[in-house]
PDB file of C-alpha atoms in Angstrom:
ATOM      1  CA  UNK A  25     136.412 110.726  10.297  1.00 75.00           C
ATOM      2  CA  UNK A  26     133.515 108.388   9.595  1.00 85.00           C
ATOM      3  CA  UNK A  27     135.267 106.502   6.788  1.00 89.00           C
ATOM      4  CA  UNK A  28     138.322 105.777   8.947  1.00 89.00           C
ATOM      5  CA  UNK A  29     136.254 104.780  12.012  1.00 91.00           C
ATOM      6  CA  UNK A  30     134.088 102.315  10.078  1.00 94.00           C
ATOM      7  CA  UNK A  31     137.117 100.947   8.215  1.00 94.00           C
ATOM      8  CA  UNK A  32     138.902 100.375  11.531  1.00 94.00           C
ATOM      9  CA  UNK A  33     135.835  98.567  12.850  1.00 95.00           C
ATOM     10  CA  UNK A  34     135.896  96.238   9.847  1.00 95.00           C
ATOM     11  CA  UNK A  35     139.623  95.693  10.424  1.00 94.00           C
ATOM     12  CA  UNK A  36     139.165  94.898  14.119  1.00 95.00           C
ATOM     13  CA  UNK A  37     136.275  92.532  13.397  1.00 92.00           C
ATOM     14  CA  UNK A  38     138.226  90.785  10.631  1.00 92.00           C
ATOM     15  CA  UNK A  39     141.282  90.380  12.891  1.00 92.00           C
ATOM     16  CA  UNK A  40     139.177  88.951  15.722  1.00 90.00           C
ATOM     17  CA  UNK A  41     137.542  86.474  13.362  1.00 87.00           C
ATOM     18  CA  UNK A  42     140.927  85.462  11.981  1.00 88.00           C
ATOM     19  CA  UNK A  43     142.203  84.732  15.497  1.00 89.00           C
ATOM     20  CA  UNK A  44     138.999  82.827  16.273  1.00 84.00           C
ATOM     21  CA  UNK A  45     139.373  80.811  13.075  1.00 79.00           C
ATOM     22  CA  UNK A  46     142.991  79.897  13.871  1.00 82.00           C
ATOM     23  CA  UNK A  47     142.063  78.820  17.403  1.00 83.00           C
ATOM     24  CA  UNK A  48     138.830  76.998  16.548  1.00 79.00           C
ATOM     25  CA  UNK A  49     138.266  76.352  12.805  1.00 72.00           C
ATOM     26  CA  UNK A  50     135.284  74.105  13.572  1.00 74.00           C
ATOM     27  CA  UNK A  51     133.236  77.106  14.736  1.00 67.00           C
ATOM     28  CA  UNK A  52     133.026  78.256  11.108  1.00 66.00           C
ATOM     29  CA  UNK A  53     131.623  74.988   9.744  1.00 67.00           C
ATOM     30  CA  UNK A  54     128.101  76.383   9.357  1.00 63.00           C
ATOM     31  CA  UNK A  55     128.109  76.654   5.587  1.00 60.00           C
ATOM     32  CA  UNK A  56     130.518  76.688   2.667  1.00 61.00           C
ATOM     33  CA  UNK A  57     130.618  80.486   2.462  1.00 63.00           C
ATOM     34  CA  UNK A  58     130.898  80.824   6.252  1.00 69.00           C
ATOM     35  CA  UNK A  59     134.105  78.806   6.217  1.00 74.00           C
ATOM     36  CA  UNK A  60     135.483  81.229   3.606  1.00 82.00           C
ATOM     37  CA  UNK A  61     134.242  84.361   5.334  1.00 83.00           C
ATOM     38  CA  UNK A  62     137.542  85.225   7.041  1.00 86.00           C
ATOM     39  CA  UNK A  63     139.750  85.282   3.896  1.00 88.00           C
ATOM     40  CA  UNK A  64     136.984  87.055   1.943  1.00 91.00           C
ATOM     41  CA  UNK A  65     136.655  89.724   4.654  1.00 92.00           C
ATOM     42  CA  UNK A  66     140.426  90.164   4.709  1.00 93.00           C
ATOM     43  CA  UNK A  67     140.526  90.816   0.968  1.00 95.00           C
ATOM     44  CA  UNK A  68     137.555  93.176   1.158  1.00 95.00           C
ATOM     45  CA  UNK A  69     139.162  95.095   4.031  1.00 95.00           C
ATOM     46  CA  UNK A  70     142.298  95.637   1.946  1.00 94.00           C
ATOM     47  CA  UNK A  71     140.251  96.761  -1.079  1.00 95.00           C
ATOM     48  CA  UNK A  72     138.104  99.153   0.960  1.00 95.00           C
ATOM     49  CA  UNK A  73     141.262 100.638   2.461  1.00 92.00           C
ATOM     50  CA  UNK A  74     142.930 100.845  -0.963  1.00 91.00           C
ATOM     51  CA  UNK A  75     142.804 104.689  -1.109  1.00 90.00           C
ATOM     52  CA  UNK A  76     145.421 104.827   1.656  1.00 85.00           C
ATOM     53  CA  UNK A  77     147.593 102.162   0.025  1.00 84.00           C
ATOM     54  CA  UNK A  78     147.300 103.910  -3.349  1.00 85.00           C
ATOM     55  CA  UNK A  79     148.407 107.247  -1.901  1.00 79.00           C
ATOM     56  CA  UNK A  80     151.495 105.567  -0.464  1.00 79.00           C
ATOM     57  CA  UNK A  81     152.335 103.701  -3.687  1.00 79.00           C
ATOM     58  CA  UNK A  82     151.690 106.603  -6.067  1.00 74.00           C
ATOM     59  CA  UNK A  83     153.736 109.117  -4.110  1.00 67.00           C
ATOM     60  CA  UNK A  84     156.942 108.439  -6.044  1.00 61.00           C
ATOM     61  CA  UNK A  85     155.421 108.693  -9.538  1.00 69.00           C
ATOM     62  CA  UNK A  86     154.536 111.633 -11.736  1.00 75.00           C
ATOM     63  CA  UNK A  87     151.035 111.594 -13.195  1.00 78.00           C
ATOM     64  CA  UNK A  88     149.049 114.155 -15.130  1.00 82.00           C
ATOM     65  CA  UNK A  89     145.909 115.602 -13.551  1.00 81.00           C
ATOM     66  CA  UNK A  90     143.746 113.591 -15.961  1.00 84.00           C
ATOM     67  CA  UNK A  91     145.516 110.369 -14.944  1.00 87.00           C
ATOM     68  CA  UNK A  92     145.152 111.152 -11.241  1.00 87.00           C
ATOM     69  CA  UNK A  93     141.459 111.896 -11.766  1.00 89.00           C
ATOM     70  CA  UNK A  94     140.973 108.499 -13.436  1.00 91.00           C
ATOM     71  CA  UNK A  95     142.916 106.697 -10.700  1.00 91.00           C
ATOM     72  CA  UNK A  96     140.884 108.414  -7.985  1.00 92.00           C
ATOM     73  CA  UNK A  97     137.557 107.485  -9.593  1.00 93.00           C
ATOM     74  CA  UNK A  98     138.632 103.897 -10.237  1.00 94.00           C
ATOM     75  CA  UNK A  99     139.675 103.459  -6.616  1.00 94.00           C
ATOM     76  CA  UNK A 100     136.422 104.999  -5.376  1.00 95.00           C
ATOM     77  CA  UNK A 101     134.473 102.528  -7.535  1.00 96.00           C
ATOM     78  CA  UNK A 102     136.614  99.724  -6.094  1.00 96.00           C
ATOM     79  CA  UNK A 103     135.762 100.875  -2.566  1.00 96.00           C
ATOM     80  CA  UNK A 104     132.050 100.971  -3.386  1.00 97.00           C
ATOM     81  CA  UNK A 105     131.849  97.516  -4.963  1.00 97.00           C
ATOM     82  CA  UNK A 106     133.990  95.981  -2.198  1.00 97.00           C
ATOM     83  CA  UNK A 107     131.779  97.604   0.452  1.00 97.00           C
ATOM     84  CA  UNK A 108     128.653  96.349  -1.295  1.00 97.00           C
ATOM     85  CA  UNK A 109     130.014  92.802  -1.351  1.00 97.00           C
ATOM     86  CA  UNK A 110     130.788  93.196   2.351  1.00 96.00           C
ATOM     87  CA  UNK A 111     127.146  94.200   2.937  1.00 96.00           C
ATOM     88  CA  UNK A 112     126.003  90.936   1.319  1.00 95.00           C
ATOM     89  CA  UNK A 113     128.566  88.915   3.260  1.00 93.00           C
ATOM     90  CA  UNK A 114     127.584  90.532   6.564  1.00 93.00           C
ATOM     91  CA  UNK A 115     123.918  89.655   5.900  1.00 93.00           C
ATOM     92  CA  UNK A 116     125.000  86.041   5.374  1.00 88.00           C
ATOM     93  CA  UNK A 117     127.025  86.120   8.606  1.00 88.00           C
ATOM     94  CA  UNK A 118     124.048  87.576  10.514  1.00 88.00           C
ATOM     95  CA  UNK A 119     121.917  84.677   9.258  1.00 84.00           C
ATOM     96  CA  UNK A 120     124.188  82.217  11.085  1.00 80.00           C
ATOM     97  CA  UNK A 121     125.376  84.304  14.015  1.00 79.00           C
ATOM     98  CA  UNK A 122     123.450  87.320  15.288  1.00 82.00           C
ATOM     99  CA  UNK A 123     125.188  89.611  17.752  1.00 85.00           C
ATOM    100  CA  UNK A 124     126.562  93.057  18.496  1.00 90.00           C
ATOM    101  CA  UNK A 125     129.770  92.652  16.482  1.00 90.00           C
ATOM    102  CA  UNK A 126     128.018  91.114  13.488  1.00 91.00           C
ATOM    103  CA  UNK A 127     125.433  93.905  13.460  1.00 94.00           C
ATOM    104  CA  UNK A 128     128.251  96.449  13.677  1.00 95.00           C
ATOM    105  CA  UNK A 129     129.918  94.866  10.648  1.00 95.00           C
ATOM    106  CA  UNK A 130     126.667  95.107   8.687  1.00 96.00           C
ATOM    107  CA  UNK A 131     126.169  98.775   9.599  1.00 96.00           C
ATOM    108  CA  UNK A 132     129.822  99.605   8.862  1.00 96.00           C
ATOM    109  CA  UNK A 133     129.563  98.005   5.420  1.00 96.00           C
ATOM    110  CA  UNK A 134     126.431 100.040   4.641  1.00 97.00           C
ATOM    111  CA  UNK A 135     128.105 103.271   5.798  1.00 96.00           C
ATOM    112  CA  UNK A 136     131.197 102.586   3.687  1.00 96.00           C
ATOM    113  CA  UNK A 137     129.028 101.851   0.651  1.00 96.00           C
ATOM    114  CA  UNK A 138     127.053 105.074   1.100  1.00 95.00           C
ATOM    115  CA  UNK A 139     130.191 107.181   1.619  1.00 93.00           C
ATOM    116  CA  UNK A 140     131.872 105.922  -1.553  1.00 94.00           C
ATOM    117  CA  UNK A 141     128.688 106.087  -3.652  1.00 95.00           C
ATOM    118  CA  UNK A 142     127.968 109.626  -2.452  1.00 92.00           C
ATOM    119  CA  UNK A 143     131.445 110.723  -3.509  1.00 93.00           C
ATOM    120  CA  UNK A 144     131.234 108.989  -6.904  1.00 94.00           C
ATOM    121  CA  UNK A 145     127.875 110.583  -7.691  1.00 93.00           C
ATOM    122  CA  UNK A 146     129.293 114.036  -6.934  1.00 92.00           C
ATOM    123  CA  UNK A 147     132.738 113.947  -8.579  1.00 91.00           C
ATOM    124  CA  UNK A 148     132.222 111.228 -11.189  1.00 89.00           C
ATOM    125  CA  UNK A 149     130.390 113.095 -13.932  1.00 82.00           C
ATOM    126  CA  UNK A 150     131.614 115.483 -16.623  1.00 83.00           C
ATOM    127  CA  UNK A 151     129.726 118.307 -14.935  1.00 85.00           C
ATOM    128  CA  UNK A 152     131.972 118.233 -11.877  1.00 88.00           C
ATOM    129  CA  UNK A 153     135.340 119.839 -11.293  1.00 87.00           C
ATOM    130  CA  UNK A 154     137.302 122.259  -9.126  1.00 87.00           C
ATOM    131  CA  UNK A 155     137.773 126.026  -9.085  1.00 86.00           C
ATOM    132  CA  UNK A 156     139.640 128.544  -6.924  1.00 85.00           C
ATOM    133  CA  UNK A 157     137.489 130.275  -4.312  1.00 82.00           C
ATOM    134  CA  UNK A 158     139.294 133.535  -5.213  1.00 82.00           C
ATOM    135  CA  UNK A 159     137.241 133.656  -8.424  1.00 83.00           C
ATOM    136  CA  UNK A 160     133.936 133.699  -6.560  1.00 84.00           C
ATOM    137  CA  UNK A 161     132.597 136.369  -4.252  1.00 82.00           C
ATOM    138  CA  UNK A 162     129.810 134.574  -2.399  1.00 81.00           C
ATOM    139  CA  UNK A 163     129.585 134.848   1.409  1.00 83.00           C
ATOM    140  CA  UNK A 164     127.380 131.747   1.497  1.00 84.00           C
ATOM    141  CA  UNK A 165     130.344 129.614   0.372  1.00 87.00           C
ATOM    142  CA  UNK A 166     132.392 128.656   3.425  1.00 84.00           C
ATOM    143  CA  UNK A 167     135.614 127.362   1.893  1.00 85.00           C
ATOM    144  CA  UNK A 168     138.739 127.654   4.068  1.00 80.00           C
ATOM    145  CA  UNK A 169     140.822 125.451   1.763  1.00 78.00           C
ATOM    146  CA  UNK A 170     140.684 127.938  -1.127  1.00 79.00           C
ATOM    147  CA  UNK A 171     139.503 125.347  -3.643  1.00 86.00           C
ATOM    148  CA  UNK A 172     135.841 124.712  -4.385  1.00 89.00           C
ATOM    149  CA  UNK A 173     134.661 121.389  -5.782  1.00 90.00           C
ATOM    150  CA  UNK A 174     131.483 121.710  -7.784  1.00 91.00           C
ATOM    151  CA  UNK A 175     128.816 119.767  -9.616  1.00 91.00           C
ATOM    152  CA  UNK A 176     127.006 121.819 -12.230  1.00 87.00           C
ATOM    153  CA  UNK A 177     123.222 121.518 -12.407  1.00 82.00           C
ATOM    154  CA  UNK A 178     122.688 123.302 -15.714  1.00 77.00           C
ATOM    155  CA  UNK A 179     120.725 126.511 -15.249  1.00 80.00           C
ATOM    156  CA  UNK A 180     120.139 125.800 -11.563  1.00 85.00           C
ATOM    157  CA  UNK A 181     122.252 126.704  -8.541  1.00 90.00           C
ATOM    158  CA  UNK A 182     125.544 124.816  -8.619  1.00 90.00           C
ATOM    159  CA  UNK A 183     126.177 122.319  -5.846  1.00 92.00           C
ATOM    160  CA  UNK A 184     129.538 122.858  -4.169  1.00 92.00           C
ATOM    161  CA  UNK A 185     131.673 121.136  -1.578  1.00 91.00           C
ATOM    162  CA  UNK A 186     134.844 122.301   0.127  1.00 88.00           C
ATOM    163  CA  UNK A 187     137.405 120.396   2.156  1.00 83.00           C
ATOM    164  CA  UNK A 188     136.907 121.083   5.858  1.00 81.00           C
ATOM    165  CA  UNK A 189     139.454 118.756   7.397  1.00 75.00           C
ATOM    166  CA  UNK A 190     140.614 115.777   5.336  1.00 74.00           C
ATOM    167  CA  UNK A 191     139.733 114.261   1.972  1.00 80.00           C
ATOM    168  CA  UNK A 192     141.567 111.614  -0.035  1.00 85.00           C
ATOM    169  CA  UNK A 193     143.211 112.420  -3.381  1.00 86.00           C
ATOM    170  CA  UNK A 194     142.890 116.104  -2.554  1.00 81.00           C
ATOM    171  CA  UNK A 195     145.419 116.986  -5.286  1.00 81.00           C
ATOM    172  CA  UNK A 196     142.892 115.985  -7.964  1.00 86.00           C
ATOM    173  CA  UNK A 197     139.633 117.514  -9.166  1.00 85.00           C
ATOM    174  CA  UNK A 198     137.948 114.143  -8.508  1.00 90.00           C
ATOM    175  CA  UNK A 199     138.851 113.533  -4.842  1.00 90.00           C
ATOM    176  CA  UNK A 200     137.336 110.964  -2.516  1.00 91.00           C
ATOM    177  CA  UNK A 201     134.896 113.134  -0.561  1.00 86.00           C
ATOM    178  CA  UNK A 202     134.481 111.538   2.828  1.00 84.00           C
ATOM    179  CA  UNK A 203     131.110 112.426   4.360  1.00 77.00           C
ATOM    180  CA  UNK A 204     131.364 114.866   7.251  1.00 73.00           C
ATOM    181  CA  UNK A 205     134.773 116.250   6.281  1.00 76.00           C
ATOM    182  CA  UNK A 206     133.585 118.951   3.909  1.00 84.00           C
ATOM    183  CA  UNK A 207     131.303 121.979   3.813  1.00 86.00           C
ATOM    184  CA  UNK A 208     128.591 121.953   1.162  1.00 89.00           C
ATOM    185  CA  UNK A 209     125.771 123.979  -0.332  1.00 90.00           C
ATOM    186  CA  UNK A 210     124.359 125.546  -3.503  1.00 92.00           C
ATOM    187  CA  UNK A 211     125.345 128.823  -5.176  1.00 90.00           C
ATOM    188  CA  UNK A 212     123.855 130.830  -8.053  1.00 89.00           C
ATOM    189  CA  UNK A 213     126.973 133.011  -8.190  1.00 89.00           C
ATOM    190  CA  UNK A 214     129.101 129.938  -8.758  1.00 89.00           C
ATOM    191  CA  UNK A 215     126.832 128.976 -11.670  1.00 89.00           C
ATOM    192  CA  UNK A 216     127.404 132.382 -13.289  1.00 88.00           C
ATOM    193  CA  UNK A 217     131.178 132.223 -12.775  1.00 87.00           C
ATOM    194  CA  UNK A 218     131.352 128.762 -14.360  1.00 85.00           C
ATOM    195  CA  UNK A 219     129.323 129.975 -17.343  1.00 85.00           C
ATOM    196  CA  UNK A 220     131.720 132.890 -17.808  1.00 84.00           C
ATOM    197  CA  UNK A 221     134.757 130.623 -17.646  1.00 79.00           C
ATOM    198  CA  UNK A 222     133.258 128.131 -20.084  1.00 75.00           C
ATOM    199  CA  UNK A 223     131.788 130.568 -22.595  1.00 75.00           C
ATOM    200  CA  UNK A 224     134.286 133.440 -22.659  1.00 65.00           C
ATOM    201  CA  UNK A 225     137.620 131.900 -21.710  1.00 56.00           C
ATOM    202  CA  UNK A 226     137.065 128.398 -23.098  1.00 52.00           C
ATOM    203  CA  UNK A 227     138.480 126.791 -19.964  1.00 47.00           C
ATOM    204  CA  UNK A 228     137.733 123.119 -19.420  1.00 48.00           C
ATOM    205  CA  UNK A 229     135.843 122.953 -16.123  1.00 46.00           C
ATOM    206  CA  UNK A 230     137.101 119.470 -15.368  1.00 46.00           C
ATOM    207  CA  UNK A 231     140.776 120.352 -15.377  1.00 45.00           C
TER     208      UNK A 231
END
């Protein structure tokens, strides 16, 4: 999974820099921010990995679907802003020390930012939600999980995504959609089904 791989890279880089700092603190005396780069990276690594920590901490509590949706979106926003700060920090690090590992950190930060932003843009609006695949007869929708996540585009074909292997906060209608771990596409039939549900049954699409 791309999110996990890039997060692990950030973790390995941060750990190596922490060891380097403990062994030779003078090597970081190239600027005020450079000397603070290790603790800042450590905090950012924890924040970017917060979806995993949140799943562990929230397991023993009972929340409504609306509350879980809000928590999921808030954590995704936290991941995005932390990743974006890491992008800026990695550019600063590259200014003082260019190399393979530093370039990898920069690319990992960009990937993490794009993954979280892509998920937020899909699940974050009021036009997005989840629906059972049993309600839709469309062979173009490849959804083995049985639950289709959608983003309505008005009178256009509805964009859909379906869990293929692993997504975070999968028990919500606003999950963290990790790029590469879901099938996706557009469906006119899904648009018609959503209109029927909204207009005739009065069901809230976002629940």
